[in-house]
Amino acid sequence: MTGPATRPLLFLDVDGPLNPYAAKPTRRPEGYQTHRMLLASMAQPHRPSYHRRRPLRVWLNPDHGPSLLALPYDLVWATTWTDEANEWIAPRLGLPELPVVQWPRPRQDGPGGVFWKTATLVEWAAGRPFAWVDDDVTDADVAWVAAHHGGPALVHRVDPKHGLRAGDFAALASWAGVMS
Ligand SMILES: [Mg+2]
């Protein structure tokens, strides 16, 4: 058994893994429900969505909440939704309020195409084992994490056409099993 203090973190992106935004717009992926969300942050002039006041269409799969909670990880939001993930996403998936990673500005990718989220997540983990699901990670992030993170890590890309699928959950469960 893995005790609470030693469970790895699971950094969760929203758009891609939970909201398969790249799926064919005319066909909602199987198992998903459509939500329309008008976020408070969309009314802030510095946001790209400021001039687009229409609600966001978000697809969510209600099975994802229980499946994530069944994994032996401590879940953490690692998304540009930041605190709005707790407000808009967590309740619709049956997730509790989760810790939220806050991002520095500007959001600029690092040398060699390292994703702008990567260094912040490594810092947040502070040596603790972590897995990270995101649609925007590449081999550059895998290499950067390997070079800079003091503990084990799994950087796992999720296809934004499909969102998290059984194979992704299996990979996460399997990696956590190796960690315990
Ligand atoms: Mg994403």
Coordinates of N, CA and C and ligand atoms in Angstrom, one line a residue:
M1 N 0.8 -1.2 0.0 CA 0.0 0.0 0.0 C 0.9 1.3 0.0
T2 N 0.4 2.2 -0.7 CA 1.1 3.5 -0.8 C 0.4 4.4 0.2
G3 N 1.1 4.9 1.2 CA 0.5 5.8 2.1 C 0.3 7.2 1.6
P4 N -0.6 8.0 2.2 CA -0.9 9.3 1.7 C 0.3 10.2 1.5
A5 N 1.3 10.1 2.4 CA 2.5 11.0 2.4 C 3.4 10.6 1.2
T6 N 3.3 9.4 0.7 CA 4.2 9.0 -0.3 C 3.5 8.9 -1.7
R7 N 2.2 9.2 -1.8 CA 1.6 9.1 -3.1 C 2.2 10.1 -4.1
P8 N 2.4 9.7 -5.3 CA 2.8 10.7 -6.3 C 1.7 11.7 -6.6
L9 N 2.1 12.8 -7.1 CA 1.2 13.8 -7.5 C 0.7 13.5 -8.9
L10 N -0.5 13.9 -9.3 CA -0.9 13.8 -10.7 C -1.3 15.2 -11.1
F11 N -0.5 15.8 -11.9 CA -0.8 17.1 -12.5 C -1.8 16.9 -13.7
L12 N -2.9 17.6 -13.5 CA -4.0 17.5 -14.5 C -4.2 18.7 -15.3
D13 N -4.1 18.5 -16.6 CA -4.5 19.6 -17.6 C -6.0 19.4 -17.9
V14 N -6.7 20.5 -18.2 CA -8.1 20.4 -18.5 C -8.3 20.2 -20.0
D15 N -7.9 21.2 -20.8 CA -8.2 21.2 -22.3 C -7.2 20.2 -23.0
G16 N -7.8 19.2 -23.4 CA -7.0 18.1 -24.0 C -7.3 16.8 -23.3
P17 N -6.8 16.6 -22.1 CA -7.1 15.4 -21.3 C -8.6 15.2 -20.9
L18 N -9.2 16.3 -20.4 CA -10.5 16.2 -19.8 C -11.6 16.7 -20.8
N19 N -11.2 17.8 -21.5 CA -12.0 18.4 -22.6 C -11.4 18.1 -23.9
P20 N -11.8 17.1 -24.7 CA -11.2 16.8 -26.0 C -11.5 17.8 -27.1
Y21 N -11.0 19.0 -26.9 CA -11.3 20.1 -27.8 C -11.0 19.9 -29.3
A22 N -10.1 18.9 -29.5 CA -9.7 18.7 -30.9 C -10.5 17.7 -31.6
A23 N -11.5 17.1 -31.0 CA -12.4 16.2 -31.6 C -13.2 16.9 -32.7
K24 N -13.8 16.2 -33.6 CA -14.6 16.8 -34.6 C -15.7 17.6 -34.0
P25 N -15.8 18.9 -34.3 CA -16.8 19.7 -33.6 C -18.2 19.3 -33.7
T26 N -18.5 18.6 -34.8 CA -19.9 18.2 -35.0 C -20.3 16.9 -34.3
R27 N -19.3 16.3 -33.8 CA -19.6 15.0 -33.1 C -19.0 14.9 -31.7
R28 N -19.9 15.0 -30.7 CA -19.4 14.9 -29.4 C -18.9 13.5 -29.1
P29 N -17.7 13.4 -28.6 CA -17.1 12.0 -28.3 C -18.0 11.2 -27.4
E30 N -18.0 9.9 -27.6 CA -18.8 9.1 -26.8 C -18.5 9.1 -25.3
G31 N -19.5 9.2 -24.5 CA -19.3 9.2 -23.0 C -19.2 10.6 -22.5
Y32 N -19.2 11.6 -23.4 CA -19.0 13.0 -22.9 C -20.3 13.7 -22.9
Q33 N -20.4 14.7 -22.0 CA -21.6 15.6 -21.9 C -21.1 17.0 -22.3
T34 N -22.0 17.8 -22.9 CA -21.7 19.1 -23.3 C -22.1 20.1 -22.2
H35 N -21.2 21.0 -21.9 CA -21.4 22.1 -21.0 C -21.1 23.4 -21.6
R36 N -21.8 24.4 -21.2 CA -21.5 25.8 -21.7 C -21.2 26.6 -20.5
M37 N -20.0 27.2 -20.6 CA -19.4 27.9 -19.4 C -19.0 29.3 -19.8
L38 N -19.5 30.3 -19.0 CA -19.1 31.6 -19.1 C -18.3 32.0 -17.9
L39 N -17.0 32.0 -18.1 CA -16.1 32.1 -17.0 C -15.9 33.6 -16.6
A40 N -15.7 33.9 -15.4 CA -15.4 35.2 -14.9 C -14.2 35.8 -15.6
S41 N -13.2 34.9 -15.8 CA -11.9 35.4 -16.4 C -12.1 35.8 -17.8
M42 N -13.1 35.3 -18.5 CA -13.4 35.7 -19.9 C -13.7 37.2 -20.0
A43 N -14.1 37.8 -18.9 CA -14.5 39.2 -18.9 C -13.4 40.1 -18.5
Q44 N -12.1 39.5 -18.5 CA -11.0 40.3 -18.1 C -10.2 40.7 -19.4
P45 N -10.0 42.0 -19.5 CA -9.4 42.5 -20.8 C -8.1 41.9 -21.2
H46 N -7.3 41.3 -20.3 CA -6.0 40.8 -20.7 C -6.2 39.4 -21.2
R47 N -7.4 38.8 -21.1 CA -7.5 37.4 -21.6 C -7.9 37.5 -23.1
P48 N -7.3 36.5 -23.9 CA -7.6 36.5 -25.3 C -9.1 36.3 -25.6
S49 N -9.8 35.7 -24.7 CA -11.2 35.5 -24.9 C -12.1 36.7 -24.6
Y50 N -11.5 37.8 -24.2 CA -12.2 39.0 -23.8 C -13.3 39.4 -24.8
H51 N -12.9 39.4 -26.0 CA -13.8 39.9 -27.0 C -14.8 38.9 -27.6
R52 N -14.7 37.7 -27.0 CA -15.5 36.6 -27.4 C -16.4 36.2 -26.3
R53 N -17.5 36.9 -26.1 CA -18.4 36.7 -25.0 C -19.3 35.5 -25.0
R54 N -19.2 34.8 -26.1 CA -20.0 33.6 -26.1 C -19.5 32.6 -25.1
P55 N -20.4 31.8 -24.5 CA -19.9 30.8 -23.5 C -19.0 29.8 -24.2
L56 N -18.0 29.2 -23.5 CA -17.2 28.1 -24.0 C -18.0 26.9 -24.0
R57 N -17.8 26.1 -25.1 CA -18.4 24.8 -25.1 C -17.3 23.8 -24.6
V58 N -17.7 23.1 -23.5 CA -16.7 22.2 -22.9 C -17.3 20.8 -22.9
W59 N -16.6 19.8 -23.3 CA -17.0 18.4 -23.2 C -16.4 17.8 -22.0
L60 N -17.2 17.1 -21.2 CA -16.6 16.4 -20.0 C -17.2 15.1 -19.9
N61 N -16.4 14.1 -19.5 CA -16.9 12.7 -19.3 C -17.0 12.5 -17.8
P62 N -18.3 12.3 -17.4 CA -18.5 12.1 -15.9 C -17.8 10.9 -15.3
D63 N -17.4 10.0 -16.1 CA -16.6 8.8 -15.6 C -15.2 9.2 -15.2
H64 N -14.7 10.3 -15.7 CA -13.3 10.7 -15.5 C -13.1 11.0 -14.0
G65 N -14.0 11.6 -13.3 CA -13.8 11.9 -11.9 C -13.6 10.7 -11.1
P66 N -14.5 9.7 -11.1 CA -14.3 8.5 -10.3 C -13.0 7.7 -10.7
S67 N -12.8 7.7 -12.0 CA -11.6 7.0 -12.5 C -10.3 7.7 -12.0
L68 N -10.3 9.0 -11.9 CA -9.1 9.7 -11.4 C -9.0 9.5 -9.9
L69 N -10.1 9.6 -9.2 CA -10.0 9.4 -7.7 C -9.6 8.0 -7.4
A70 N -9.8 7.0 -8.2 CA -9.5 5.6 -8.0 C -8.0 5.4 -8.1
L71 N -7.3 6.3 -8.8 CA -5.8 6.2 -9.0 C -5.1 6.6 -7.7
P72 N -4.0 5.9 -7.4 CA -3.2 6.2 -6.2 C -2.3 7.4 -6.3
Y73 N -3.0 8.6 -6.6 CA -2.3 9.8 -6.7 C -2.9 10.9 -5.9
D74 N -2.2 12.0 -5.6 CA -2.8 13.2 -5.1 C -3.0 14.1 -6.3
L75 N -4.2 14.5 -6.7 CA -4.5 15.2 -7.9 C -4.3 16.7 -7.7
V76 N -3.8 17.3 -8.7 CA -3.4 18.8 -8.7 C -3.8 19.4 -10.0
W77 N -4.5 20.5 -10.0 CA -4.8 21.2 -11.3 C -3.6 21.8 -11.9
A78 N -3.3 21.5 -13.1 CA -2.1 22.1 -13.8 C -2.6 22.6 -15.2
T79 N -3.4 23.6 -15.1 CA -4.2 24.1 -16.3 C -4.3 25.6 -16.3
T80 N -4.5 26.2 -17.5 CA -4.7 27.6 -17.6 C -6.1 28.0 -16.9
W81 N -6.9 27.0 -16.7 CA -8.1 27.3 -16.0 C -7.9 27.8 -14.5
T82 N -6.7 27.4 -14.0 CA -6.3 27.7 -12.6 C -7.5 27.5 -11.7
D83 N -7.9 28.5 -10.9 CA -8.9 28.3 -9.8 C -10.3 28.0 -10.4
E84 N -10.5 28.4 -11.7 CA -11.8 28.1 -12.3 C -12.0 26.6 -12.6
A85 N -10.9 25.8 -12.6 CA -11.1 24.4 -12.7 C -11.8 23.8 -11.5
N86 N -11.6 24.4 -10.3 CA -12.3 24.0 -9.1 C -13.8 24.4 -9.2
E87 N -14.0 25.6 -9.8 CA -15.3 26.1 -9.9 C -16.2 25.4 -10.9
W88 N -15.6 25.2 -12.1 CA -16.4 24.7 -13.3 C -16.2 23.3 -13.6
I89 N -15.0 22.7 -13.4 CA -14.7 21.4 -13.9 C -14.9 20.3 -12.8
A90 N -14.3 20.6 -11.6 CA -14.4 19.6 -10.5 C -15.8 19.2 -10.2
P91 N -16.8 20.1 -10.0 CA -18.1 19.6 -9.6 C -18.8 18.8 -10.6
R92 N -18.5 19.1 -11.9 CA -19.1 18.3 -13.0 C -18.5 16.9 -13.2
L93 N -17.4 16.7 -12.6 CA -16.7 15.4 -12.7 C -16.9 14.6 -11.4
G94 N -17.4 15.3 -10.4 CA -17.5 14.6 -9.1 C -16.1 14.6 -8.3
L95 N -15.3 15.6 -8.7 CA -14.0 15.7 -8.0 C -14.1 16.8 -6.8
P96 N -13.4 16.5 -5.7 CA -13.3 17.6 -4.7 C -12.5 18.8 -5.2
E97 N -12.5 19.8 -4.4 CA -11.6 20.9 -4.7 C -10.2 20.5 -4.6
L98 N -9.4 20.8 -5.6 CA -8.0 20.3 -5.6 C -7.1 21.5 -5.5
P99 N -5.8 21.2 -5.1 CA -4.8 22.2 -5.2 C -4.6 22.7 -6.6
V100 N -4.2 24.0 -6.8 CA -4.1 24.6 -8.1 C -2.7 25.1 -8.3
V101 N -2.1 24.8 -9.4 CA -0.8 25.4 -9.7 C -1.1 26.7 -10.3
Q102 N -0.4 27.8 -9.8 CA -0.5 29.1 -10.4 C 0.7 29.4 -11.3
W103 N 0.5 30.0 -12.4 CA 1.6 30.1 -13.4 C 2.2 31.5 -13.4
P104 N 3.5 31.6 -13.7 CA 4.1 32.9 -13.8 C 3.7 33.5 -15.2
R105 N 3.9 34.8 -15.3 CA 3.7 35.5 -16.6 C 5.1 36.1 -16.9
P106 N 5.4 36.2 -18.2 CA 4.7 35.7 -19.3 C 4.8 34.2 -19.5
R107 N 3.8 33.7 -20.2 CA 3.8 32.2 -20.5 C 4.6 32.0 -21.8
Q108 N 5.9 31.8 -21.6 CA 6.7 31.6 -22.8 C 7.5 30.3 -22.7
D109 N 7.4 29.6 -23.9 CA 8.2 28.3 -23.9 C 9.7 28.6 -23.7
G110 N 10.3 27.6 -23.1 CA 11.8 27.7 -22.9 C 12.6 27.3 -24.1
P111 N 13.9 27.4 -23.9 CA 14.8 27.0 -25.0 C 14.5 25.5 -25.4
G112 N 14.7 25.2 -26.7 CA 14.5 23.9 -27.2 C 13.0 23.4 -27.2
G113 N 12.1 24.4 -27.1 CA 10.7 24.1 -27.2 C 10.1 23.5 -25.9
V114 N 10.8 23.7 -24.8 CA 10.3 23.2 -23.5 C 9.0 24.0 -23.2
F115 N 8.0 23.3 -22.9 CA 6.6 23.9 -22.6 C 6.7 24.9 -21.5
W116 N 6.0 26.0 -21.5 CA 6.1 27.0 -20.4 C 5.6 26.5 -19.1
K117 N 4.8 25.4 -19.1 CA 4.4 24.9 -17.8 C 5.4 24.1 -17.1
T118 N 6.4 23.5 -17.8 CA 7.2 22.5 -17.3 C 8.1 22.8 -16.1
A119 N 8.8 24.0 -16.1 CA 9.6 24.4 -15.0 C 8.8 24.6 -13.8
T120 N 7.6 25.2 -13.9 CA 6.8 25.5 -12.8 C 6.3 24.2 -12.1
L121 N 6.0 23.2 -12.9 CA 5.5 22.0 -12.3 C 6.7 21.2 -11.6
V122 N 7.8 21.3 -12.1 CA 9.0 20.7 -11.5 C 9.3 21.4 -10.1
E123 N 9.1 22.7 -10.2 CA 9.3 23.4 -8.9 C 8.3 23.1 -7.9
W124 N 7.0 23.0 -8.4 CA 5.9 22.7 -7.5 C 6.1 21.4 -6.8
A125 N 6.5 20.4 -7.6 CA 6.7 19.0 -7.1 C 7.8 18.9 -6.1
A126 N 8.8 19.8 -6.2 CA 9.9 19.9 -5.2 C 10.4 18.5 -4.9
G127 N 10.7 17.7 -5.9 CA 11.4 16.4 -5.7 C 10.4 15.3 -5.5
R128 N 9.2 15.5 -5.3 CA 8.2 14.5 -5.1 C 7.8 13.8 -6.4
P129 N 7.7 12.5 -6.4 CA 7.3 11.8 -7.7 C 6.0 12.4 -8.2
F130 N 6.0 12.5 -9.6 CA 4.7 13.0 -10.2 C 4.5 12.5 -11.5
A131 N 3.2 12.3 -11.9 CA 2.8 12.1 -13.3 C 2.1 13.4 -13.7
W132 N 2.1 13.6 -15.1 CA 1.6 14.8 -15.6 C 0.9 14.4 -16.9
V133 N -0.4 14.7 -17.0 CA -1.2 14.4 -18.2 C -1.5 15.8 -18.9
D134 N -1.1 15.9 -20.2 CA -1.3 17.1 -20.9 C -1.2 16.8 -22.4
D135 N -1.9 17.6 -23.2 CA -1.8 17.4 -24.7 C -0.7 18.1 -25.3
D136 N 0.0 19.0 -24.6 CA 1.0 19.8 -25.2 C 2.5 19.4 -24.9
V137 N 2.6 18.3 -24.2 CA 4.0 17.9 -23.8 C 4.7 17.2 -25.0
T138 N 6.0 17.3 -25.0 CA 6.8 16.7 -26.1 C 8.0 16.0 -25.4
D139 N 8.8 15.4 -26.3 CA 10.1 14.8 -25.8 C 11.0 15.9 -25.1
A140 N 10.9 17.2 -25.5 CA 11.7 18.2 -24.9 C 11.3 18.3 -23.4
D141 N 10.0 18.1 -23.1 CA 9.6 18.2 -21.7 C 10.1 17.0 -20.9
V142 N 10.0 15.8 -21.5 CA 10.4 14.6 -20.9 C 11.9 14.8 -20.5
A143 N 12.7 15.3 -21.5 CA 14.1 15.5 -21.2 C 14.4 16.5 -20.2
W144 N 13.6 17.6 -20.2 CA 13.9 18.7 -19.2 C 13.5 18.2 -17.8
V145 N 12.4 17.5 -17.7 CA 12.0 16.9 -16.4 C 13.1 16.0 -15.9
A146 N 13.6 15.1 -16.8 CA 14.6 14.1 -16.4 C 15.9 14.8 -15.8
A147 N 16.2 16.0 -16.5 CA 17.4 16.7 -16.1 C 17.2 17.5 -14.8
H148 N 16.0 18.0 -14.5 CA 15.8 19.0 -13.5 C 15.0 18.5 -12.3
H149 N 14.3 17.4 -12.4 CA 13.5 16.9 -11.3 C 14.2 15.9 -10.5
G150 N 14.3 16.0 -9.2 CA 15.0 15.1 -8.4 C 14.4 13.8 -8.1
G151 N 13.2 13.6 -8.5 CA 12.5 12.3 -8.3 C 12.0 11.7 -9.5
P152 N 11.3 10.6 -9.4 CA 10.7 9.9 -10.6 C 9.6 10.8 -11.2
A153 N 9.4 10.7 -12.5 CA 8.3 11.5 -13.1 C 7.8 10.7 -14.4
L154 N 6.6 10.9 -14.6 CA 6.0 10.4 -15.9 C 5.3 11.5 -16.6
V155 N 5.8 11.9 -17.7 CA 5.2 12.9 -18.6 C 4.4 12.2 -19.6
H156 N 3.1 12.4 -19.6 CA 2.3 11.5 -20.4 C 1.4 12.4 -21.3
R157 N 1.6 12.3 -22.6 CA 0.8 13.1 -23.6 C -0.5 12.4 -23.8
V158 N -1.6 13.2 -23.8 CA -2.9 12.8 -24.1 C -3.4 13.4 -25.4
D159 N -4.0 12.6 -26.2 CA -4.5 13.1 -27.5 C -5.7 14.0 -27.3
P160 N -5.7 15.2 -27.7 CA -6.8 16.1 -27.5 C -8.0 15.8 -28.4
K161 N -7.8 14.9 -29.3 CA -9.0 14.5 -30.1 C -9.9 13.5 -29.3
H162 N -9.2 12.8 -28.3 CA -9.9 11.8 -27.5 C -10.1 12.0 -26.1
G163 N -9.2 12.8 -25.5 CA -9.2 13.0 -24.0 C -8.6 11.7 -23.4
L164 N -8.7 11.7 -22.1 CA -8.2 10.5 -21.3 C -9.0 9.2 -21.7
R165 N -8.3 8.2 -22.1 CA -8.9 6.9 -22.4 C -8.4 5.8 -21.5
A166 N -9.0 4.6 -21.7 CA -8.6 3.5 -20.8 C -7.1 3.3 -20.8
G167 N -6.4 3.4 -22.0 CA -5.0 3.2 -22.0 C -4.2 4.2 -21.2
D168 N -4.7 5.4 -21.1 CA -4.0 6.4 -20.3 C -4.2 6.1 -18.8
F169 N -5.4 5.7 -18.4 CA -5.6 5.4 -17.0 C -4.7 4.1 -16.7
A170 N -4.6 3.2 -17.6 CA -3.8 2.0 -17.3 C -2.3 2.4 -17.2
A171 N -1.8 3.3 -18.0 CA -0.5 3.8 -17.9 C -0.2 4.5 -16.6
L172 N -1.2 5.3 -16.1 CA -1.0 6.0 -14.9 C -1.0 5.0 -13.7
A173 N -1.9 4.0 -13.7 CA -2.0 3.0 -12.6 C -0.8 2.2 -12.6
S174 N -0.3 1.8 -13.8 CA 0.9 1.0 -13.8 C 2.1 1.7 -13.3
W175 N 2.3 3.0 -13.7 CA 3.4 3.8 -13.2 C 3.4 4.0 -11.7
A176 N 2.2 4.3 -11.2 CA 2.1 4.4 -9.7 C 2.4 3.1 -9.0
G177 N 2.0 2.0 -9.6 CA 2.4 0.7 -9.1 C 3.9 0.5 -8.9
V178 N 4.6 0.9 -9.9 CA 6.0 0.8 -9.9 C 6.6 1.7 -8.8
M179 N 5.9 2.8 -8.6 CA 6.4 3.8 -7.6 C 6.2 3.3 -6.1
S180 N 5.2 2.4 -5.9 CA 4.8 2.1 -4.5 C 5.7 1.0 -4.0
Ligands
MG1 MG -4.1 21.3 -22.8

